[in-house]
Amino acid sequence: MKLADVQQNYDRLARSYDFWNRWVAEPLTGIEALRAQTVERLELQEGDSVLDIGCGTGLNLPYLVEAVGESGRVVALDYSEGMLAKARERVRQSGWSNVELVQGDAAVLADVGGPFDGVMSTWALGIVDDLPGALERAVEVLGPGGRLAILDLHRTRAERGLRRCVDPVLHLVLRLSGVDSKEDLDDARLRERWQEGKTFLRQTLTNVGEEPNVGASGFLFWGRGHT
Ligand SMILES: C[S@@+](CC[C@H](N)C(=O)[O-])C[C@H]1O[C@@H](n2cnc3c(N)ncnc32)[C@H](O)[C@@H]1O
C-alpha cells in the first residue's frame, strides 16, 4: 500500500481497529495466541531490546513489555499517526515507561535506534509498499545473534473449501474498510512478494523456521542474525 494511503486509511481505521481485532479477528483466527507465539519465537530475556514494525494500535505491546521486563526497551514504529495515537494511549494507561513510539516508514526505519535483540512484525510487512527494503532494514537493525519473527499472510485466496466462496465478500470488506488496497489483495502478487522475501531471509539469517497458520493463508517465520 502506498504511504499516502497507509496514512489516510489507517488514520481512519484507528478508532475501530481494536474492536474488529477483538470481536471479528480473534474469534475467526485466534489472533492473540498467534501474537503470543510470535513473541515467544524472539526468545526475549529480561533487559533485552525489541522493535515492533507496523505496530498499529500497540496490540503486541503487552506481550513485549512482559517479555523484556522493566529493564528492557521496546520500540514500536508505524506510519499512521492515528494508529500511533491509540498505541500512545495504551502506553499511558498501562504506565509503561520503557516503550518508545516512532512514526515512520518500515522501509526506512529512521530514528528507531538499535541494534535490537529482537525484531518482529505482525500483519504489517505484507502491505508495506517496499517489502524488500523493509526486510533488509529489519535484518540490518538486528544485533549479532538477534532474533527476527514475522507473522503475516502470504495468500489472499483459499485454494479450496468454503473460503473460496467467502473470499470475494471478505475482499470487498477489506477494500472498502481500507485495511487493504486492491493490489494488496492480489493473491499472485502477494505470494511472489513473500517468496522473494523469504528467500532473502533464508539467505541472510540462520536457524530459520516457518509454520503455517490461518488455514494455509498465513505464516509465522523466524530466524537468527549472524553472530
Ligand atoms: C493490519 S495493521 C497491523 C497492526 C499491528 N501490527 C497488529 O498486529 O495489530 C497494519 C499496520 O501496518 C502499518 N503500515 C503499513 N505500511 C507501513 C509502512 N510502510 N511503514 C510503517 N507502517 C506501515 C499500518 O499503518 C497499520 O498500522
PDB file of C-alpha atoms and ligand atoms in Angstrom:
ATOM      1  CA  MET A   1       0.000   0.000   0.000  1.00  0.00           C
ATOM      2  CA  LYS A   2       1.330   3.425  -0.923  1.00  0.00           C
ATOM      3  CA  LEU A   3       2.373   5.547   2.039  1.00  0.00           C
ATOM      4  CA  ALA A   4      -0.274   8.207   1.406  1.00  0.00           C
ATOM      5  CA  ASP A   5      -2.965   5.503   1.506  1.00  0.00           C
ATOM      6  CA  VAL A   6      -1.496   3.964   4.680  1.00  0.00           C
ATOM      7  CA  GLN A   7      -1.817   7.318   6.377  1.00  0.00           C
ATOM      8  CA  GLN A   8      -5.312   8.048   5.124  1.00  0.00           C
ATOM      9  CA  ASN A   9      -6.778   4.536   5.518  1.00  0.00           C
ATOM     10  CA  TYR A  10      -5.233   3.618   8.855  1.00  0.00           C
ATOM     11  CA  ASP A  11      -5.799   7.030  10.420  1.00  0.00           C
ATOM     12  CA  ARG A  12      -9.469   6.439   9.667  1.00  0.00           C
ATOM     13  CA  LEU A  13      -9.399   2.815  10.845  1.00  0.00           C
ATOM     14  CA  ALA A  14      -7.631   3.583  14.114  1.00  0.00           C
ATOM     15  CA  ARG A  15     -10.826   4.249  16.069  1.00  0.00           C
ATOM     16  CA  SER A  16     -12.433   0.869  15.275  1.00  0.00           C
ATOM     17  CA  TYR A  17      -9.288  -1.286  14.828  1.00  0.00           C
ATOM     18  CA  ASP A  18      -9.238  -2.834  18.310  1.00  0.00           C
ATOM     19  CA  PHE A  19     -12.971  -3.583  18.127  1.00  0.00           C
ATOM     20  CA  TRP A  20     -12.544  -5.571  14.860  1.00  0.00           C
ATOM     21  CA  ASN A  21      -9.462  -7.272  16.232  1.00  0.00           C
ATOM     22  CA  ARG A  22     -11.260  -8.426  19.365  1.00  0.00           C
ATOM     23  CA  TRP A  23     -14.714  -9.317  18.059  1.00  0.00           C
ATOM     24  CA  VAL A  24     -14.007 -10.469  14.488  1.00  0.00           C
ATOM     25  CA  ALA A  25     -10.342 -11.419  14.003  1.00  0.00           C
ATOM     26  CA  GLU A  26      -9.928 -13.126  17.383  1.00  0.00           C
ATOM     27  CA  PRO A  27     -12.961 -15.452  17.101  1.00  0.00           C
ATOM     28  CA  LEU A  28     -12.140 -16.270  13.457  1.00  0.00           C
ATOM     29  CA  THR A  29      -8.380 -16.777  13.668  1.00  0.00           C
ATOM     30  CA  GLY A  30      -7.276 -16.888  17.324  1.00  0.00           C
ATOM     31  CA  ILE A  31      -5.212 -13.789  16.751  1.00  0.00           C
ATOM     32  CA  GLU A  32      -3.997 -13.365  20.353  1.00  0.00           C
ATOM     33  CA  ALA A  33      -2.452 -16.847  20.513  1.00  0.00           C
ATOM     34  CA  LEU A  34      -0.615 -16.070  17.260  1.00  0.00           C
ATOM     35  CA  ARG A  35       0.732 -12.797  18.709  1.00  0.00           C
ATOM     36  CA  ALA A  36       1.975 -14.682  21.768  1.00  0.00           C
ATOM     37  CA  GLN A  37       3.659 -17.348  19.596  1.00  0.00           C
ATOM     38  CA  THR A  38       5.415 -14.656  17.558  1.00  0.00           C
ATOM     39  CA  VAL A  39       6.841 -13.021  20.678  1.00  0.00           C
ATOM     40  CA  GLU A  40       7.891 -16.448  22.032  1.00  0.00           C
ATOM     41  CA  ARG A  41       9.957 -17.009  18.875  1.00  0.00           C
ATOM     42  CA  LEU A  42      12.035 -13.940  19.796  1.00  0.00           C
ATOM     43  CA  GLU A  43      13.245 -15.763  22.934  1.00  0.00           C
ATOM     44  CA  LEU A  44      13.474 -12.418  24.719  1.00  0.00           C
ATOM     45  CA  GLN A  45      15.199 -12.137  28.084  1.00  0.00           C
ATOM     46  CA  GLU A  46      14.791  -9.612  30.876  1.00  0.00           C
ATOM     47  CA  GLY A  47      16.607  -6.412  29.835  1.00  0.00           C
ATOM     48  CA  ASP A  48      16.505  -7.101  26.077  1.00  0.00           C
ATOM     49  CA  SER A  49      15.620  -4.526  23.408  1.00  0.00           C
ATOM     50  CA  VAL A  50      12.926  -5.237  20.837  1.00  0.00           C
ATOM     51  CA  LEU A  51      11.420  -3.482  17.804  1.00  0.00           C
ATOM     52  CA  ASP A  52       7.816  -3.965  16.596  1.00  0.00           C
ATOM     53  CA  ILE A  53       7.449  -2.868  12.938  1.00  0.00           C
ATOM     54  CA  GLY A  54       3.992  -1.645  11.855  1.00  0.00           C
ATOM     55  CA  CYS A  55       2.830  -1.772  15.470  1.00  0.00           C
ATOM     56  CA  GLY A  56      -0.626  -0.307  14.778  1.00  0.00           C
ATOM     57  CA  THR A  57      -2.545   0.414  17.979  1.00  0.00           C
ATOM     58  CA  GLY A  58       0.058  -1.450  20.030  1.00  0.00           C
ATOM     59  CA  LEU A  59      -1.691  -4.805  20.497  1.00  0.00           C
ATOM     60  CA  ASN A  60       1.672  -6.615  20.706  1.00  0.00           C
ATOM     61  CA  LEU A  61       2.979  -4.294  23.415  1.00  0.00           C
ATOM     62  CA  PRO A  62       1.632  -6.179  26.471  1.00  0.00           C
ATOM     63  CA  TYR A  63       3.472  -9.348  25.333  1.00  0.00           C
ATOM     64  CA  LEU A  64       6.679  -7.449  24.575  1.00  0.00           C
ATOM     65  CA  VAL A  65       6.735  -5.417  27.794  1.00  0.00           C
ATOM     66  CA  GLU A  66       6.197  -8.571  29.819  1.00  0.00           C
ATOM     67  CA  ALA A  67       8.977 -10.404  27.942  1.00  0.00           C
ATOM     68  CA  VAL A  68      11.705  -7.756  28.397  1.00  0.00           C
ATOM     69  CA  GLY A  69      10.681  -6.537  31.865  1.00  0.00           C
ATOM     70  CA  GLU A  70      11.156  -3.068  33.284  1.00  0.00           C
ATOM     71  CA  SER A  71      14.849  -3.018  32.454  1.00  0.00           C
ATOM     72  CA  GLY A  72      14.182  -3.820  28.777  1.00  0.00           C
ATOM     73  CA  ARG A  73      13.464  -1.445  25.894  1.00  0.00           C
ATOM     74  CA  VAL A  74      10.526  -1.671  23.497  1.00  0.00           C
ATOM     75  CA  VAL A  75      10.426   0.438  20.328  1.00  0.00           C
ATOM     76  CA  ALA A  76       7.293   0.368  18.156  1.00  0.00           C
ATOM     77  CA  LEU A  77       7.067   2.002  14.727  1.00  0.00           C
ATOM     78  CA  ASP A  78       4.105   2.791  12.498  1.00  0.00           C
ATOM     79  CA  TYR A  79       3.433   5.193   9.631  1.00  0.00           C
ATOM     80  CA  SER A  80      -0.125   6.091  10.666  1.00  0.00           C
ATOM     81  CA  GLU A  81      -0.362   8.857  13.261  1.00  0.00           C
ATOM     82  CA  GLY A  82      -3.905   7.718  14.050  1.00  0.00           C
ATOM     83  CA  MET A  83      -2.796   4.181  14.924  1.00  0.00           C
ATOM     84  CA  LEU A  84       0.141   5.553  16.929  1.00  0.00           C
ATOM     85  CA  ALA A  85      -2.188   7.832  18.904  1.00  0.00           C
ATOM     86  CA  LYS A  86      -4.089   4.728  20.042  1.00  0.00           C
ATOM     87  CA  ALA A  87      -0.810   2.992  20.909  1.00  0.00           C
ATOM     88  CA  ARG A  88       0.263   6.099  22.872  1.00  0.00           C
ATOM     89  CA  GLU A  89      -2.970   5.948  24.848  1.00  0.00           C
ATOM     90  CA  ARG A  90      -2.364   2.254  25.614  1.00  0.00           C
ATOM     91  CA  VAL A  91       1.168   3.046  26.856  1.00  0.00           C
ATOM     92  CA  ARG A  92      -0.114   5.886  29.046  1.00  0.00           C
ATOM     93  CA  GLN A  93      -2.956   3.836  30.543  1.00  0.00           C
ATOM     94  CA  SER A  94      -0.646   0.891  31.237  1.00  0.00           C
ATOM     95  CA  GLY A  95       2.001   3.123  32.807  1.00  0.00           C
ATOM     96  CA  TRP A  96       4.842   1.654  30.740  1.00  0.00           C
ATOM     97  CA  SER A  97       7.953   3.832  30.901  1.00  0.00           C
ATOM     98  CA  ASN A  98      10.176   1.718  28.637  1.00  0.00           C
ATOM     99  CA  VAL A  99       8.132   1.916  25.413  1.00  0.00           C
ATOM    100  CA  GLU A 100       9.082   4.368  22.638  1.00  0.00           C
ATOM    101  CA  LEU A 101       6.674   5.011  19.765  1.00  0.00           C
ATOM    102  CA  VAL A 102       8.144   6.193  16.470  1.00  0.00           C
ATOM    103  CA  GLN A 103       6.348   7.475  13.372  1.00  0.00           C
ATOM    104  CA  GLY A 104       7.990   6.389  10.126  1.00  0.00           C
ATOM    105  CA  ASP A 105       8.217   4.099   7.121  1.00  0.00           C
ATOM    106  CA  ALA A 106       9.091   0.446   7.734  1.00  0.00           C
ATOM    107  CA  ALA A 107      11.294   0.510   4.625  1.00  0.00           C
ATOM    108  CA  VAL A 108      13.476   3.228   6.164  1.00  0.00           C
ATOM    109  CA  LEU A 109      13.365   2.574   9.933  1.00  0.00           C
ATOM    110  CA  ALA A 110      14.788   6.017  10.749  1.00  0.00           C
ATOM    111  CA  ASP A 111      15.012   7.100  14.387  1.00  0.00           C
ATOM    112  CA  VAL A 112      14.439   3.642  15.886  1.00  0.00           C
ATOM    113  CA  GLY A 113      17.924   3.242  17.300  1.00  0.00           C
ATOM    114  CA  GLY A 114      19.234  -0.294  17.640  1.00  0.00           C
ATOM    115  CA  PRO A 115      20.771  -2.783  17.304  1.00  0.00           C
ATOM    116  CA  PHE A 116      17.951  -4.890  18.767  1.00  0.00           C
ATOM    117  CA  ASP A 117      17.882  -8.309  20.427  1.00  0.00           C
ATOM    118  CA  GLY A 118      14.542  -8.934  18.740  1.00  0.00           C
ATOM    119  CA  VAL A 119      12.702  -7.514  15.736  1.00  0.00           C
ATOM    120  CA  MET A 120       9.127  -8.506  14.931  1.00  0.00           C
ATOM    121  CA  SER A 121       6.128  -7.598  12.827  1.00  0.00           C
ATOM    122  CA  THR A 122       2.527  -8.852  12.772  1.00  0.00           C
ATOM    123  CA  TRP A 123       0.267  -8.467   9.719  1.00  0.00           C
ATOM    124  CA  ALA A 124       2.047  -5.327   8.565  1.00  0.00           C
ATOM    125  CA  LEU A 125       5.037  -6.125   6.319  1.00  0.00           C
ATOM    126  CA  GLY A 126       2.853  -7.744   3.641  1.00  0.00           C
ATOM    127  CA  ILE A 127       1.266  -4.367   2.890  1.00  0.00           C
ATOM    128  CA  VAL A 128       4.471  -2.316   3.079  1.00  0.00           C
ATOM    129  CA  ASP A 129       4.993  -0.902  -0.396  1.00  0.00           C
ATOM    130  CA  ASP A 130       8.743  -1.590  -0.439  1.00  0.00           C
ATOM    131  CA  LEU A 131       8.761  -5.054   1.163  1.00  0.00           C
ATOM    132  CA  PRO A 132      12.340  -5.947   0.057  1.00  0.00           C
ATOM    133  CA  GLY A 133      13.608  -2.660   1.543  1.00  0.00           C
ATOM    134  CA  ALA A 134      11.716  -3.277   4.787  1.00  0.00           C
ATOM    135  CA  LEU A 135      13.147  -6.800   5.173  1.00  0.00           C
ATOM    136  CA  GLU A 136      16.675  -5.539   4.515  1.00  0.00           C
ATOM    137  CA  ARG A 137      16.284  -2.834   7.170  1.00  0.00           C
ATOM    138  CA  ALA A 138      14.729  -5.294   9.651  1.00  0.00           C
ATOM    139  CA  VAL A 139      17.805  -7.512   9.339  1.00  0.00           C
ATOM    140  CA  GLU A 140      20.202  -4.525   9.471  1.00  0.00           C
ATOM    141  CA  VAL A 141      18.878  -3.345  12.850  1.00  0.00           C
ATOM    142  CA  LEU A 142      19.235  -6.830  14.373  1.00  0.00           C
ATOM    143  CA  GLY A 143      22.148  -7.130  16.763  1.00  0.00           C
ATOM    144  CA  PRO A 144      24.585 -10.077  16.482  1.00  0.00           C
ATOM    145  CA  GLY A 145      22.572 -13.242  17.167  1.00  0.00           C
ATOM    146  CA  GLY A 146      19.373 -11.175  17.426  1.00  0.00           C
ATOM    147  CA  ARG A 147      16.096 -12.859  16.511  1.00  0.00           C
ATOM    148  CA  LEU A 148      13.524 -11.891  13.876  1.00  0.00           C
ATOM    149  CA  ALA A 149       9.886 -13.086  13.858  1.00  0.00           C
ATOM    150  CA  ILE A 150       7.282 -12.236  11.231  1.00  0.00           C
ATOM    151  CA  LEU A 151       3.588 -13.136  11.384  1.00  0.00           C
ATOM    152  CA  ASP A 152       1.731 -12.387   8.166  1.00  0.00           C
ATOM    153  CA  LEU A 153      -0.432 -13.607   5.296  1.00  0.00           C
ATOM    154  CA  HIS A 154       1.093 -14.913   2.071  1.00  0.00           C
ATOM    155  CA  ARG A 155      -2.197 -15.866   0.383  1.00  0.00           C
ATOM    156  CA  THR A 156      -5.339 -13.829  -0.055  1.00  0.00           C
ATOM    157  CA  ARG A 157      -7.406 -16.597  -1.675  1.00  0.00           C
ATOM    158  CA  ALA A 158      -8.054 -20.119  -0.449  1.00  0.00           C
ATOM    159  CA  GLU A 159      -7.480 -22.881  -2.997  1.00  0.00           C
ATOM    160  CA  ARG A 160     -10.473 -24.979  -1.880  1.00  0.00           C
ATOM    161  CA  GLY A 161     -13.303 -25.273   0.615  1.00  0.00           C
ATOM    162  CA  LEU A 162     -15.860 -22.790   1.881  1.00  0.00           C
ATOM    163  CA  ARG A 163     -13.290 -19.973   1.962  1.00  0.00           C
ATOM    164  CA  ARG A 164     -13.406 -19.863  -1.852  1.00  0.00           C
ATOM    165  CA  CYS A 165     -16.995 -18.565  -1.614  1.00  0.00           C
ATOM    166  CA  VAL A 166     -16.319 -16.304   1.369  1.00  0.00           C
ATOM    167  CA  ASP A 167     -13.134 -14.715  -0.033  1.00  0.00           C
ATOM    168  CA  PRO A 168     -14.784 -12.345  -2.586  1.00  0.00           C
ATOM    169  CA  VAL A 169     -17.033 -10.918   0.159  1.00  0.00           C
ATOM    170  CA  LEU A 170     -14.120 -10.665   2.588  1.00  0.00           C
ATOM    171  CA  HIS A 171     -12.017  -8.881  -0.048  1.00  0.00           C
ATOM    172  CA  LEU A 172     -14.776  -6.362  -0.644  1.00  0.00           C
ATOM    173  CA  VAL A 173     -14.987  -5.609   3.087  1.00  0.00           C
ATOM    174  CA  LEU A 174     -11.189  -5.288   3.358  1.00  0.00           C
ATOM    175  CA  ARG A 175     -11.081  -2.958   0.310  1.00  0.00           C
ATOM    176  CA  LEU A 176     -13.950  -0.749   1.435  1.00  0.00           C
ATOM    177  CA  SER A 177     -12.716  -0.522   5.030  1.00  0.00           C
ATOM    178  CA  GLY A 178      -9.229   0.471   3.811  1.00  0.00           C
ATOM    179  CA  VAL A 179      -7.381  -2.390   5.558  1.00  0.00           C
ATOM    180  CA  ASP A 180      -6.038  -3.488   2.160  1.00  0.00           C
ATOM    181  CA  SER A 181      -5.660  -1.851  -1.239  1.00  0.00           C
ATOM    182  CA  LYS A 182      -6.639  -3.642  -4.469  1.00  0.00           C
ATOM    183  CA  GLU A 183      -3.022  -4.666  -5.106  1.00  0.00           C
ATOM    184  CA  ASP A 184      -2.608  -5.928  -1.505  1.00  0.00           C
ATOM    185  CA  LEU A 185      -5.404  -8.421  -2.214  1.00  0.00           C
ATOM    186  CA  ASP A 186      -3.781  -9.700  -5.425  1.00  0.00           C
ATOM    187  CA  ASP A 187      -3.036 -13.311  -4.485  1.00  0.00           C
ATOM    188  CA  ALA A 188      -0.321 -13.922  -7.108  1.00  0.00           C
ATOM    189  CA  ARG A 189       1.452 -10.652  -6.249  1.00  0.00           C
ATOM    190  CA  LEU A 190       1.441 -11.361  -2.510  1.00  0.00           C
ATOM    191  CA  ARG A 191       2.721 -14.918  -2.980  1.00  0.00           C
ATOM    192  CA  GLU A 192       5.549 -13.678  -5.187  1.00  0.00           C
ATOM    193  CA  ARG A 193       6.481 -10.873  -2.782  1.00  0.00           C
ATOM    194  CA  TRP A 194       6.761 -13.295   0.125  1.00  0.00           C
ATOM    195  CA  GLN A 195       8.520 -15.971  -1.922  1.00  0.00           C
ATOM    196  CA  GLU A 196      11.246 -13.445  -2.728  1.00  0.00           C
ATOM    197  CA  GLY A 197      11.186 -12.009   0.797  1.00  0.00           C
ATOM    198  CA  LYS A 198      11.574 -15.388   2.480  1.00  0.00           C
ATOM    199  CA  THR A 199      14.354 -16.376   0.054  1.00  0.00           C
ATOM    200  CA  PHE A 200      16.237 -13.245   1.114  1.00  0.00           C
ATOM    201  CA  LEU A 201      15.658 -14.015   4.813  1.00  0.00           C
ATOM    202  CA  ARG A 202      16.765 -17.657   4.405  1.00  0.00           C
ATOM    203  CA  GLN A 203      19.986 -16.466   2.752  1.00  0.00           C
ATOM    204  CA  THR A 204      20.626 -13.827   5.405  1.00  0.00           C
ATOM    205  CA  LEU A 205      19.617 -15.461   8.703  1.00  0.00           C
ATOM    206  CA  THR A 206      20.474 -18.704  10.499  1.00  0.00           C
ATOM    207  CA  ASN A 207      18.215 -21.104  12.474  1.00  0.00           C
ATOM    208  CA  VAL A 208      15.334 -20.248  10.190  1.00  0.00           C
ATOM    209  CA  GLY A 209      11.906 -21.845  10.657  1.00  0.00           C
ATOM    210  CA  GLU A 210       8.367 -21.418   9.383  1.00  0.00           C
ATOM    211  CA  GLU A 211       4.910 -22.572  10.471  1.00  0.00           C
ATOM    212  CA  PRO A 212       1.617 -22.182   8.580  1.00  0.00           C
ATOM    213  CA  ASN A 213      -1.472 -20.679  10.217  1.00  0.00           C
ATOM    214  CA  VAL A 214      -4.916 -19.251   9.327  1.00  0.00           C
ATOM    215  CA  GLY A 215      -5.627 -22.275   7.118  1.00  0.00           C
ATOM    216  CA  ALA A 216      -2.619 -22.171   4.845  1.00  0.00           C
ATOM    217  CA  SER A 217      -3.034 -18.452   4.180  1.00  0.00           C
ATOM    218  CA  GLY A 218      -0.763 -17.231   6.957  1.00  0.00           C
ATOM    219  CA  PHE A 219       2.696 -17.973   8.279  1.00  0.00           C
ATOM    220  CA  LEU A 220       4.981 -17.391  11.213  1.00  0.00           C
ATOM    221  CA  PHE A 221       8.589 -17.062  10.053  1.00  0.00           C
ATOM    222  CA  TRP A 222      11.580 -16.738  12.366  1.00  0.00           C
ATOM    223  CA  GLY A 223      15.358 -16.697  12.240  1.00  0.00           C
ATOM    224  CA  ARG A 224      18.523 -15.501  13.948  1.00  0.00           C
ATOM    225  CA  GLY A 225      21.039 -12.893  12.836  1.00  0.00           C
ATOM    226  CA  HIS A 226      24.678 -13.940  12.431  1.00  0.00           C
ATOM    227  CA  THR A 227      26.903 -13.561  15.493  1.00  0.00           C
TER     228      THR A 227
HETATM  229  C1  LIG B   1      -3.195  -4.646   9.705  1.00  0.00           C
HETATM  230  S1  LIG B   1      -2.334  -3.423  10.652  1.00  0.00           S
HETATM  231  C2  LIG B   1      -1.411  -4.433  11.827  1.00  0.00           C
HETATM  232  C3  LIG B   1      -1.111  -3.674  13.099  1.00  0.00           C
HETATM  233  C4  LIG B   1      -0.466  -4.483  14.219  1.00  0.00           C
HETATM  234  N1  LIG B   1       0.841  -4.980  13.840  1.00  0.00           N
HETATM  235  C5  LIG B   1      -1.337  -5.604  14.681  1.00  0.00           C
HETATM  236  O1  LIG B   1      -0.886  -6.748  14.700  1.00  0.00           O
HETATM  237  O2  LIG B   1      -2.475  -5.346  15.091  1.00  0.00           O
HETATM  238  C6  LIG B   1      -1.050  -2.880   9.533  1.00  0.00           C
HETATM  239  C7  LIG B   1      -0.234  -1.722  10.081  1.00  0.00           C
HETATM  240  O3  LIG B   1       0.886  -1.504   9.225  1.00  0.00           O
HETATM  241  C8  LIG B   1       1.112  -0.106   9.148  1.00  0.00           C
HETATM  242  N2  LIG B   1       1.913   0.165   7.942  1.00  0.00           N
HETATM  243  C9  LIG B   1       1.597  -0.119   6.645  1.00  0.00           C
HETATM  244  N3  LIG B   1       2.583   0.257   5.808  1.00  0.00           N
HETATM  245  C10 LIG B   1       3.556   0.807   6.600  1.00  0.00           C
HETATM  246  C11 LIG B   1       4.840   1.378   6.333  1.00  0.00           C
HETATM  247  N4  LIG B   1       5.324   1.477   5.083  1.00  0.00           N
HETATM  248  N5  LIG B   1       5.581   1.812   7.375  1.00  0.00           N
HETATM  249  C12 LIG B   1       5.114   1.706   8.659  1.00  0.00           C
HETATM  250  N6  LIG B   1       3.894   1.188   8.970  1.00  0.00           N
HETATM  251  C13 LIG B   1       3.125   0.733   7.954  1.00  0.00           C
HETATM  252  C14 LIG B   1      -0.297   0.490   9.136  1.00  0.00           C
HETATM  253  O4  LIG B   1      -0.309   1.847   9.489  1.00  0.00           O
HETATM  254  C15 LIG B   1      -1.003  -0.416  10.158  1.00  0.00           C
HETATM  255  O5  LIG B   1      -0.937   0.124  11.460  1.00  0.00           O
END
